[in-house]
Amino acid sequence: MPKKQQNKAKPARARPVHAGPAASLLLAWYDRHRRVLPWRALPGQRPDPYRVWLAEIMLQQTTVAAVGPYYEKFLQRWPTVGALARAKLDDVMHAWAGLGYYRRARLLHACARAVVADHGGQFPSDEAALRALPGIGAYTAAAVTAIAFGRRANVVDGNVERVMARLFAVKKPLTESKRLLRAHAEKLLPASRFGDYAQALMDLGATVCTPGKPRCYLCPLQGACVAFARGIAAALPARAVKKAKPLRQTTAYWLVNQRGEVLLRRRPPEGLLGGMVEVPSAPWRERGEKQPVRLKKNKDGAEKTHAPARTRWKMLAGDVRHSFTHFDLHIRVAVGKIRSSRAGGSIQGFWVKRGAVEDQGLPSVMRKIARHALAASG
Ligand code: SF4
């Protein structure tokens, strides 16, 4: 044999991934290693569609650890979809405060009402009917179909995409390969146990085929994994070049009246943090964006136009920083005092005792502003 060929290392080969064996291996692994989660039915138990749906909505863009206490709180307060439908929207928004992506809370409430009004208080078991409900997209509809009703559905979330990208060594970034990964996942679906299979894939992605360094030595699919065989598992899925997040800025106004109460207000129902309680603030503008012509600053630098009352505003040292999915926000905090709670007669909002500000269901960014102001004013 020529020398050149003798030195050439033979690449390891993965056996092609076939639906039957891969699903059986994964289900056997799941039977031994499944995660115990508060919203998950135990083996032999019948899943409750309400609990499955509630957890799936909460888990969107949110970690299992963050969701746990909220899930328990919601379930205690509203144990059925009917109870949630009867709740006041404000109470639901308040209970959701801190979990982020507040549009979900509105849609959660709207969905509960639609289930009661249009489906007699029972979630439909059909994927298309689920998708027609408020706040239920393709992923959630598939997850509820498979997990709550045990029906065939291709449940593809970020974890599953990562597992598929590695199993089939798909080198394109996720943003460009979603359809292909979904098709790979569809090919691997088993003939039964659809709910267990969906949760097994989720568990594999969350505990073994993790981002960064996958723990291939624990993986039931190792023998079929092309990325493992080629030694490129940790490099997949390929990352798309990240764009820098735009920066927005604003000023928040911490206004205190003669009784030591703080002014808060409710944001408009639509848009980011829609319907949530906030510390009054100027519009959030991107750096370099033109300011309105009428915007003037008093000698402390606070913007007069958007301040909730005419008073002497003092700018606190330092700023508050918060990161949203699509932009970062830097907030300066101006502090002012007024003698009367009706100064000027035009104050919009409601007054809250200083010590009770954090009990008002503030979203995280507003809690940071409140803490900054409270720390500065002692
Ligand atoms: Fe993921 Fe490794 Fe399993 Fe492949 S072998 S699916 S890379 S954990």
PDB file of N, CA, C and O and ligand atoms in Angstrom, residues 163 166-167 204 208-209 214-216 219 221-222 225 227-228 233, ligand 1:
ATOM      1  N   VAL A 163     -30.355  19.348  18.593  1.00  0.00           N
ATOM      2  CA  VAL A 163     -30.115  17.904  18.505  1.00  0.00           C
ATOM      3  C   VAL A 163     -30.121  17.465  17.037  1.00  0.00           C
ATOM      4  O   VAL A 163     -29.242  16.716  16.592  1.00  0.00           O
ATOM      5  N   ARG A 166     -27.038  18.410  15.059  1.00  0.00           N
ATOM      6  CA  ARG A 166     -25.880  17.563  15.356  1.00  0.00           C
ATOM      7  C   ARG A 166     -26.072  16.146  14.815  1.00  0.00           C
ATOM      8  O   ARG A 166     -25.151  15.592  14.213  1.00  0.00           O
ATOM      9  N   LEU A 167     -27.242  15.586  15.025  1.00  0.00           N
ATOM     10  CA  LEU A 167     -27.475  14.214  14.542  1.00  0.00           C
ATOM     11  C   LEU A 167     -27.195  14.110  13.044  1.00  0.00           C
ATOM     12  O   LEU A 167     -26.632  13.136  12.567  1.00  0.00           O
ATOM     13  N   LEU A 204     -33.276  15.474  26.331  1.00  0.00           N
ATOM     14  CA  LEU A 204     -31.943  15.197  25.779  1.00  0.00           C
ATOM     15  C   LEU A 204     -31.227  16.516  25.474  1.00  0.00           C
ATOM     16  O   LEU A 204     -30.054  16.705  25.808  1.00  0.00           O
ATOM     17  N   VAL A 208     -28.239  16.612  27.991  1.00  0.00           N
ATOM     18  CA  VAL A 208     -27.112  15.864  27.395  1.00  0.00           C
ATOM     19  C   VAL A 208     -26.575  16.582  26.158  1.00  0.00           C
ATOM     20  O   VAL A 208     -25.398  16.934  26.084  1.00  0.00           O
ATOM     21  N   CYS A 209     -27.443  16.824  25.202  1.00  0.00           N
ATOM     22  CA  CYS A 209     -27.004  17.489  23.968  1.00  0.00           C
ATOM     23  C   CYS A 209     -27.114  18.996  24.170  1.00  0.00           C
ATOM     24  O   CYS A 209     -27.855  19.698  23.493  1.00  0.00           O
ATOM     25  N   PRO A 214     -21.573  19.294  24.372  1.00  0.00           N
ATOM     26  CA  PRO A 214     -22.544  18.214  24.610  1.00  0.00           C
ATOM     27  C   PRO A 214     -21.891  17.058  25.352  1.00  0.00           C
ATOM     28  O   PRO A 214     -20.695  16.829  25.217  1.00  0.00           O
ATOM     29  N   ARG A 215     -22.685  16.335  26.152  1.00  0.00           N
ATOM     30  CA  ARG A 215     -22.151  15.198  26.917  1.00  0.00           C
ATOM     31  C   ARG A 215     -22.433  13.898  26.141  1.00  0.00           C
ATOM     32  O   ARG A 215     -23.252  13.074  26.550  1.00  0.00           O
ATOM     33  N   CYS A 216     -21.723  13.768  25.034  1.00  0.00           N
ATOM     34  CA  CYS A 216     -22.002  12.673  24.093  1.00  0.00           C
ATOM     35  C   CYS A 216     -21.809  11.301  24.749  1.00  0.00           C
ATOM     36  O   CYS A 216     -22.453  10.332  24.356  1.00  0.00           O
ATOM     37  N   CYS A 219     -25.032   9.901  25.765  1.00  0.00           N
ATOM     38  CA  CYS A 219     -26.130  10.041  24.804  1.00  0.00           C
ATOM     39  C   CYS A 219     -26.571   8.697  24.210  1.00  0.00           C
ATOM     40  O   CYS A 219     -25.764   7.950  23.672  1.00  0.00           O
ATOM     41  N   LEU A 221     -28.114   8.334  21.542  1.00  0.00           N
ATOM     42  CA  LEU A 221     -28.103   8.409  20.074  1.00  0.00           C
ATOM     43  C   LEU A 221     -26.691   8.523  19.508  1.00  0.00           C
ATOM     44  O   LEU A 221     -26.508   8.772  18.309  1.00  0.00           O
ATOM     45  N   GLN A 222     -25.714   8.350  20.378  1.00  0.00           N
ATOM     46  CA  GLN A 222     -24.327   8.565  19.955  1.00  0.00           C
ATOM     47  C   GLN A 222     -23.964   7.768  18.691  1.00  0.00           C
ATOM     48  O   GLN A 222     -23.328   8.282  17.777  1.00  0.00           O
ATOM     49  N   CYS A 225     -25.065   9.492  15.527  1.00  0.00           N
ATOM     50  CA  CYS A 225     -24.868  10.940  15.415  1.00  0.00           C
ATOM     51  C   CYS A 225     -23.690  11.272  14.490  1.00  0.00           C
ATOM     52  O   CYS A 225     -22.534  10.940  14.786  1.00  0.00           O
ATOM     53  N   ALA A 227     -22.461  14.271  13.686  1.00  0.00           N
ATOM     54  CA  ALA A 227     -21.557  15.294  14.223  1.00  0.00           C
ATOM     55  C   ALA A 227     -20.590  14.676  15.227  1.00  0.00           C
ATOM     56  O   ALA A 227     -19.404  15.018  15.266  1.00  0.00           O
ATOM     57  N   PHE A 228     -21.083  13.725  16.041  1.00  0.00           N
ATOM     58  CA  PHE A 228     -20.196  13.053  16.999  1.00  0.00           C
ATOM     59  C   PHE A 228     -19.118  12.272  16.240  1.00  0.00           C
ATOM     60  O   PHE A 228     -17.928  12.357  16.568  1.00  0.00           O
ATOM     61  N   ALA A 233     -19.339  17.964  17.037  1.00  0.00           N
ATOM     62  CA  ALA A 233     -20.595  18.194  17.767  1.00  0.00           C
ATOM     63  C   ALA A 233     -20.616  19.555  18.467  1.00  0.00           C
ATOM     64  O   ALA A 233     -21.605  20.286  18.389  1.00  0.00           O
TER      65      ALA A 233
HETATM   66 FE1  SF4 B   1     -25.834  15.449  20.777  1.00  0.00          FE
HETATM   67 FE2  SF4 B   1     -23.530  14.168  21.240  1.00  0.00          FE
HETATM   68 FE3  SF4 B   1     -25.863  12.862  21.297  1.00  0.00          FE
HETATM   69 FE4  SF4 B   1     -24.870  13.742  19.009  1.00  0.00          FE
HETATM   70  S1  SF4 B   1     -23.968  12.210  20.345  1.00  0.00           S
HETATM   71  S2  SF4 B   1     -26.997  13.911  19.676  1.00  0.00           S
HETATM   72  S3  SF4 B   1     -23.940  15.643  19.641  1.00  0.00           S
HETATM   73  S4  SF4 B   1     -25.181  14.486  22.697  1.00  0.00           S
END
